[in-house]
Short mmCIF file of C-alpha atoms and ligand atoms in Angstrom, two decimals:
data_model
loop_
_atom_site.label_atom_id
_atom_site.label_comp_id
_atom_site.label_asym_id
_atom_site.label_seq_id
_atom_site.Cartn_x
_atom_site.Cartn_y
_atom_site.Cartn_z
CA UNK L 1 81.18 120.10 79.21
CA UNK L 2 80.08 116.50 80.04
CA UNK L 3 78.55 116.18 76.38
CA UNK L 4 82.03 116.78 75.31
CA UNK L 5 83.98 114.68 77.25
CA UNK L 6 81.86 111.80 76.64
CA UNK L 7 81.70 112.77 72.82
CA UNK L 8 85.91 111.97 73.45
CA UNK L 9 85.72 109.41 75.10
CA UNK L 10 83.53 107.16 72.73
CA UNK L 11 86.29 107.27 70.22
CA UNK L 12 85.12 110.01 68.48
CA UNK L 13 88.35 112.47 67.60
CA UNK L 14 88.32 115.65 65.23
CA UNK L 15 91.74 116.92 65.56
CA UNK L 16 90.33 120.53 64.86
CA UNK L 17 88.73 120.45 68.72
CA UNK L 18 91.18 120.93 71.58
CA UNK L 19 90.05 118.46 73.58
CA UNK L 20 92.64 119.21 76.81
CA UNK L 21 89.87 120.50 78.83
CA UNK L 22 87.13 118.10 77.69
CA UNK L 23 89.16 114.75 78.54
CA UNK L 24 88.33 112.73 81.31
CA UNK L 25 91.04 112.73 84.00
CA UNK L 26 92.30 111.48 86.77
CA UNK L 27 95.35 112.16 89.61
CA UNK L 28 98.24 110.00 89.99
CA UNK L 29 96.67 108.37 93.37
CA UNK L 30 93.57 107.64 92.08
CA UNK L 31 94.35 105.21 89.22
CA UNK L 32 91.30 102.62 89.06
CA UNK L 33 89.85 105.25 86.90
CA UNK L 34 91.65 104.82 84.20
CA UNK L 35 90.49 101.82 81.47
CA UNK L 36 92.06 98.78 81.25
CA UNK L 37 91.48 99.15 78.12
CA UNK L 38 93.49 100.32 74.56
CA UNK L 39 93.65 104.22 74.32
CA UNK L 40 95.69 107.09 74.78
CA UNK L 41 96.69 108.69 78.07
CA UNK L 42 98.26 112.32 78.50
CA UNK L 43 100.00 114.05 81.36
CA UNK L 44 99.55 117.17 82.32
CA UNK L 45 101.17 120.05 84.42
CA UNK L 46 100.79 122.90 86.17
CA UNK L 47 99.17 125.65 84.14
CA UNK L 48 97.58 122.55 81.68
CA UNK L 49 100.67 121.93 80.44
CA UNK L 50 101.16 118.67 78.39
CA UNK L 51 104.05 116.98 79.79
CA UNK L 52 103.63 113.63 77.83
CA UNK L 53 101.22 111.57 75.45
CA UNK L 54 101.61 107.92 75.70
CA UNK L 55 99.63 104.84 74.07
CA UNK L 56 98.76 101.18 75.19
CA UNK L 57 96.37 98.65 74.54
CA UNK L 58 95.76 98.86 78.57
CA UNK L 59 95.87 102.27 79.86
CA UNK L 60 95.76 101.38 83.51
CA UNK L 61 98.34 99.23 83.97
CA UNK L 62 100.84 101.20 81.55
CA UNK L 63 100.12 104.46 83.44
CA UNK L 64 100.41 102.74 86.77
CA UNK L 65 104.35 101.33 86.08
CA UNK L 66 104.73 104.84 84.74
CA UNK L 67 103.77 105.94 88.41
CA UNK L 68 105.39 103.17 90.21
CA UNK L 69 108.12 102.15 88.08
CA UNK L 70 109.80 104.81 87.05
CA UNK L 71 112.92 104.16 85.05
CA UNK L 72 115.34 107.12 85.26
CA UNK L 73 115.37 110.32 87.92
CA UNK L 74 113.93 112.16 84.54
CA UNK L 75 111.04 110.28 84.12
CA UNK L 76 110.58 110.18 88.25
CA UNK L 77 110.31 114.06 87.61
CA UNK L 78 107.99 114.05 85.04
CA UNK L 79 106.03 112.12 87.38
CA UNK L 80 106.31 114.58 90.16
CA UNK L 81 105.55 117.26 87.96
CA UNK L 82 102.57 115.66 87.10
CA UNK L 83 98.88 117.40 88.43
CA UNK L 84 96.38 114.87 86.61
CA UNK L 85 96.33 112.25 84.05
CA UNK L 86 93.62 112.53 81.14
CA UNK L 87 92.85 109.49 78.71
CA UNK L 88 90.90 108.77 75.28
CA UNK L 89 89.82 105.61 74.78
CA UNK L 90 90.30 104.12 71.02
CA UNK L 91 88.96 101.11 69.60
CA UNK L 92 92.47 99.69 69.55
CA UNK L 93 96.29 99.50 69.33
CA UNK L 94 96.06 101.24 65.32
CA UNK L 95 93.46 103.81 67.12
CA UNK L 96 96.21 104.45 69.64
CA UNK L 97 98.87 104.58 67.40
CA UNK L 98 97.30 107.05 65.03
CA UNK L 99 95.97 109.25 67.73
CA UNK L 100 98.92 109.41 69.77
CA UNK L 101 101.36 110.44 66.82
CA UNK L 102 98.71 113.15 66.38
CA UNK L 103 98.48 114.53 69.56
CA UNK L 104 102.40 114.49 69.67
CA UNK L 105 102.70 115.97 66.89
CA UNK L 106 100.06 119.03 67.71
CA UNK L 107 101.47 119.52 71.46
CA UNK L 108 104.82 118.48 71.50
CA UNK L 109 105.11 118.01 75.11
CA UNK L 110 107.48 118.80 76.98
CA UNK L 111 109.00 115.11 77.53
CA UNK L 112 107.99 113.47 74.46
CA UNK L 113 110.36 116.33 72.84
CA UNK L 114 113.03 115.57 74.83
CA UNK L 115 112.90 111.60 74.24
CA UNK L 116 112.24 111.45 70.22
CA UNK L 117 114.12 114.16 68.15
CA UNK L 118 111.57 114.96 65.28
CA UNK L 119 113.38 115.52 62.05
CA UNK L 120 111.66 115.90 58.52
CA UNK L 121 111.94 113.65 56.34
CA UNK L 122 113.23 113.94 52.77
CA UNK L 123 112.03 112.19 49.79
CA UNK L 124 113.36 111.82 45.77
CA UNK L 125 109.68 112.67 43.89
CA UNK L 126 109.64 111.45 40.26
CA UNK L 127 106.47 112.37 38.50
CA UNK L 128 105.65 110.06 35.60
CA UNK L 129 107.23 112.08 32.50
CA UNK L 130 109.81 113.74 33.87
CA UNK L 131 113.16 113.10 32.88
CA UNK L 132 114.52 113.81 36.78
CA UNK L 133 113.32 113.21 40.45
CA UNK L 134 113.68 116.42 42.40
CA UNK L 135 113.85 116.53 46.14
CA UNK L 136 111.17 117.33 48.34
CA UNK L 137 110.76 117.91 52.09
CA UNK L 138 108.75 116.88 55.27
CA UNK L 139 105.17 117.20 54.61
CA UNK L 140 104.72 116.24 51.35
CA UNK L 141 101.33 116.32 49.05
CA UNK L 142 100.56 112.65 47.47
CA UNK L 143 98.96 113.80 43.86
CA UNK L 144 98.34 111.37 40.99
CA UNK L 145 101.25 111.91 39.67
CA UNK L 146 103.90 111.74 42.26
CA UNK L 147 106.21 108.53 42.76
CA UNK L 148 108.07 108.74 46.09
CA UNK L 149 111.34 107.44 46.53
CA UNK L 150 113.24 106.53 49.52
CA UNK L 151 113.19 108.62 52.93
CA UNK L 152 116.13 110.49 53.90
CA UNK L 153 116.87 112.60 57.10
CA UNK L 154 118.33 115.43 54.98
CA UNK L 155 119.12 116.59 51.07
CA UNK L 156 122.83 115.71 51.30
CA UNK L 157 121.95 111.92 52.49
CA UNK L 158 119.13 111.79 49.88
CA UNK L 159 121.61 113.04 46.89
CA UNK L 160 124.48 110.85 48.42
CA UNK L 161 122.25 107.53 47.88
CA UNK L 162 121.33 108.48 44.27
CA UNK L 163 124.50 109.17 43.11
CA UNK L 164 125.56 105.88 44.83
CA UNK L 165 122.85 104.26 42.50
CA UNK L 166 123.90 106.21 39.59
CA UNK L 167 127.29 104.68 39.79
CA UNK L 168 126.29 100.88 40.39
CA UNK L 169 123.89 101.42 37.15
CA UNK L 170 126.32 103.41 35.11
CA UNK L 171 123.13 106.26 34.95
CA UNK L 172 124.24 110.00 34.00
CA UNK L 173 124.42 112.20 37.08
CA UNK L 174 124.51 115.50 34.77
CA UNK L 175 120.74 114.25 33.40
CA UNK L 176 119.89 113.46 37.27
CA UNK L 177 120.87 116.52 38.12
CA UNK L 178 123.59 115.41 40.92
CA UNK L 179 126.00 117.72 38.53
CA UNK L 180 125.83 120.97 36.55
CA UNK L 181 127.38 121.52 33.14
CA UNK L 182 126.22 121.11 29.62
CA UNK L 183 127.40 118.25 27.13
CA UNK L 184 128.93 114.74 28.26
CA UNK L 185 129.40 114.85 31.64
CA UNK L 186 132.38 113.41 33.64
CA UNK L 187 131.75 110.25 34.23
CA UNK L 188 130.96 109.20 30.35
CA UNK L 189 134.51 110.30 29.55
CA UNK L 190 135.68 107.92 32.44
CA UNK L 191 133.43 104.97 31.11
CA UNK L 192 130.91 105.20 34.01
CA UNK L 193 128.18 106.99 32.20
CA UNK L 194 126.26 105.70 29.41
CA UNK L 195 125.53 108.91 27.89
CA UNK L 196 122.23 110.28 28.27
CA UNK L 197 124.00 114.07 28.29
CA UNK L 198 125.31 113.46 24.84
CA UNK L 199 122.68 111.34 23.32
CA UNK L 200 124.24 107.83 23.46
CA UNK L 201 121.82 106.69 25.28
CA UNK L 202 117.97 108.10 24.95
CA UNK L 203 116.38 110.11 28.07
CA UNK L 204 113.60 107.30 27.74
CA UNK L 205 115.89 104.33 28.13
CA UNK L 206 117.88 106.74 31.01
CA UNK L 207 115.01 106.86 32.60
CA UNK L 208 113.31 103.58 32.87
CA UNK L 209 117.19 102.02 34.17
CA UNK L 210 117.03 104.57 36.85
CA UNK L 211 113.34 103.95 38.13
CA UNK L 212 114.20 100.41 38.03
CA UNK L 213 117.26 100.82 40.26
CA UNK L 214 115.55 102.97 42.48
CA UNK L 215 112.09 100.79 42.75
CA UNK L 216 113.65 99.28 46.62
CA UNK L 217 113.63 102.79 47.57
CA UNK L 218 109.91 103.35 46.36
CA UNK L 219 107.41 104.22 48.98
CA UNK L 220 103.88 103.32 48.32
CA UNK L 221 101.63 105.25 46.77
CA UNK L 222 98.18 105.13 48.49
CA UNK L 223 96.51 102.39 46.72
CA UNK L 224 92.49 104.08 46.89
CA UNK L 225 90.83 106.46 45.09
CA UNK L 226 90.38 108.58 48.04
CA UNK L 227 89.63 108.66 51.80
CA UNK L 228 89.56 105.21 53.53
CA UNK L 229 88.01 104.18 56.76
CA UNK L 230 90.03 101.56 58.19
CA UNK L 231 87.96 100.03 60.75
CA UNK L 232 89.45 98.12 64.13
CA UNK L 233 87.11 96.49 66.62
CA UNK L 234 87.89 95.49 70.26
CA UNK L 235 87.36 92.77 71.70
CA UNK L 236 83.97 94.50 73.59
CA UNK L 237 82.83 95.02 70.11
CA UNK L 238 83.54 98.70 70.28
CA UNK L 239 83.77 99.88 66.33
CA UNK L 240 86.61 102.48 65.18
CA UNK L 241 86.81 103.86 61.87
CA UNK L 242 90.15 105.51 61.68
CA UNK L 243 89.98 108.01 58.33
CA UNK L 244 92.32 108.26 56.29
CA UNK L 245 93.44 110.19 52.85
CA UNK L 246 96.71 110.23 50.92
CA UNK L 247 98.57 108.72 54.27
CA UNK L 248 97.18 111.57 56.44
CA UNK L 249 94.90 110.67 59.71
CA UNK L 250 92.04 112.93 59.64
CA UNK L 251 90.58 111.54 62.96
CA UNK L 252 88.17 108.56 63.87
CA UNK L 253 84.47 108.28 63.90
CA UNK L 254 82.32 105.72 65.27
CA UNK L 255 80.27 105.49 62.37
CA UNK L 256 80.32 106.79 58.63
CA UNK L 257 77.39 108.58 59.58
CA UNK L 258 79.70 111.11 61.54
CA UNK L 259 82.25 111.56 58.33
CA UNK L 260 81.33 115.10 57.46
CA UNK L 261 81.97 115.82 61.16
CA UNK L 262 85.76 115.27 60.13
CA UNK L 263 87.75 117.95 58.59
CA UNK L 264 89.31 117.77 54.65
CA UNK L 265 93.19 117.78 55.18
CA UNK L 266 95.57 116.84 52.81
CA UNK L 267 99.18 116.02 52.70
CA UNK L 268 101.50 113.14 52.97
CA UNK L 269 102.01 112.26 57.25
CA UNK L 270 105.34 110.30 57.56
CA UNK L 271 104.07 108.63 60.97
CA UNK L 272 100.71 108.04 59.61
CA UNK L 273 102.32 106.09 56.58
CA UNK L 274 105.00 104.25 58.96
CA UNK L 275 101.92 103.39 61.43
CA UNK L 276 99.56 102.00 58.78
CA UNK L 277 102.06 100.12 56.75
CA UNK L 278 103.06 98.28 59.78
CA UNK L 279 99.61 97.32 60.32
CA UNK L 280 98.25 96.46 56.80
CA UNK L 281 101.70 94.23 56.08
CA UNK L 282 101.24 92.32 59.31
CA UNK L 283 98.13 91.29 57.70
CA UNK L 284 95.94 92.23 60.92
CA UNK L 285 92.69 90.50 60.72
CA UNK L 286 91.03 92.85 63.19
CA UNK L 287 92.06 95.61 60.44
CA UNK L 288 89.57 96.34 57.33
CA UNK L 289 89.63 98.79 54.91
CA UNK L 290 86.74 100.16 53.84
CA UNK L 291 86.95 102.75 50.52
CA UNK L 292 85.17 105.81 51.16
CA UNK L 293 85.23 107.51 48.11
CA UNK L 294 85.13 106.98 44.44
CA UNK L 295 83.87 103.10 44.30
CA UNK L 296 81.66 102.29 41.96
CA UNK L 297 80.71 104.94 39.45
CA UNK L 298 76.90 105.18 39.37
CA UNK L 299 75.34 104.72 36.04
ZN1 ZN U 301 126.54 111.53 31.42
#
């Protein structure tokens, strides 16, 4: 067991391993054991059960004003309800970030459910060659050929903002499939349609206006060939690389040595995408990304 928990607690995390037992822990009156340090602290219940994941860039002192500073009679209960208080260390506030959204996500405890609602996300996906987006929901899979657009908290929000565009740009909401029929649509015969459903306008031109009125909408598309390690240092020199693929976390290693440790998953991770962008636009120095696969093609 002490293999283990050490294994955790030098920032090594494969999400496939339960680590609840493993984690080093402490009680709420014993809380110079925790690091004053960035990482991610979780407590637990009776019968193991996870009553909260949190984050900080100083465990200690965040868990201590959790104990002593409570800030509503709920979160006093949470703390009374609390049996012991386990930790992970990361190499820093992205480490922390990434990790906590995951363990949130896999446990939903009891009072990080209550506090954030989680709702899926929608998104407009508009594949290079097709002559409409279509809608897709929550988790979404990031191939080649998928352009994301905008991020709406359900289908009737998502189709309300493109039909707002399609008026402002005069686009044809029979061809963007807002409306059913065959022929000219509505709004040509009202003047607010160029006609793309009757041929007045080509699909191709249709098309490119369209993208270009929904480009502020565009989410990025992940901008490597493959898996990245982004790497984060402390200010102990302690080394994280975070690994990621398509804007999905697959865990963090200490060195690429311990890559194949990590599991393959796929699919597009709203948090992990919100978490990272924040990061790489704030222009981070202590962030680098390091391409794991396809570089340079060997000769
Ligand atoms: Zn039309």
């Amino acid at each position: 067991m002490s293999s283990i928990s050490s294994r955790y607690d030098a920032l090594h995390y494969d999400p496939r391993q339960d680590p609840t037992q493993a984690l080093p822990s402490t009680t709420v009156d014993e809380l110079g054991a925790l690091p004053a340090r960035p990482g991610v602290y979780v407590f637990f219940g009776q019968n193991e059960l996870p009553l909260y994941v949190g984050k900080s860039v100083n465990v200690r002192s965040r868990v201590r004003s959790h104990v002593q500073q409570p800030v509503s009679r709920r979160h006093e209960q949470m703390m009374t309800q609390t049996r012991r208080i386990a930790w992970m260390r990361t190499s820093g506030d992205l480490g922390a970030q990434l990790l906590e959204a995951d363990l949130i996500k896999r446990w939903v405890p009891l009072y990080n459910r209550q506090l954030r609602k989680r709702v899926r996300m929608v998104s407009w996906n508009w594949p290079d060659g097709d002559d409409r987006p279509t809608l897709t929901d929550g988790q979404w899979v990031v191939t080649a050929r998928a352009r994301f657009y905008g991020l709406f908290r359900n289908r009737r929000d998502a189709q309300l903002t493109l039909r707002d565009i399609a008026n402002d740009e005069s686009l044809c909401l029979r061809v963007l499939g807002l409306e059913t029929g065959q022929g000219r649509c509505f709004g040509y015969q009202i003047g607010r349609c160029l006609g793309a459903c009757c041929g007045m306008e080509s699909l191709e031109a249709h098309t490119q206006r369209a993208r270009n009125a929904m480009e502020k909408l565009r989410i990025e598309n992940w901008p490597w060939p493959g898996r990245v390690a982004f790497r984060e240092s402390d200010r102990q020199g302690e080394v994280g690389l975070h690994i990621v693929d398509h804007w999905h976390y697959q865990g963090s290693v200490e060195r690429l040595d311990d890559l194949d440790t990590l599991p393959d998953t796929r699919g597009f991770d709203i948090d992990t995408y919100r978490i990272l962008n924040r990061f790489i636009s704030s222009d981070d120095a202590g962030i680098e990304p390091i391409p794991i696969d396809g570089g340079i093609d060997p000769l």
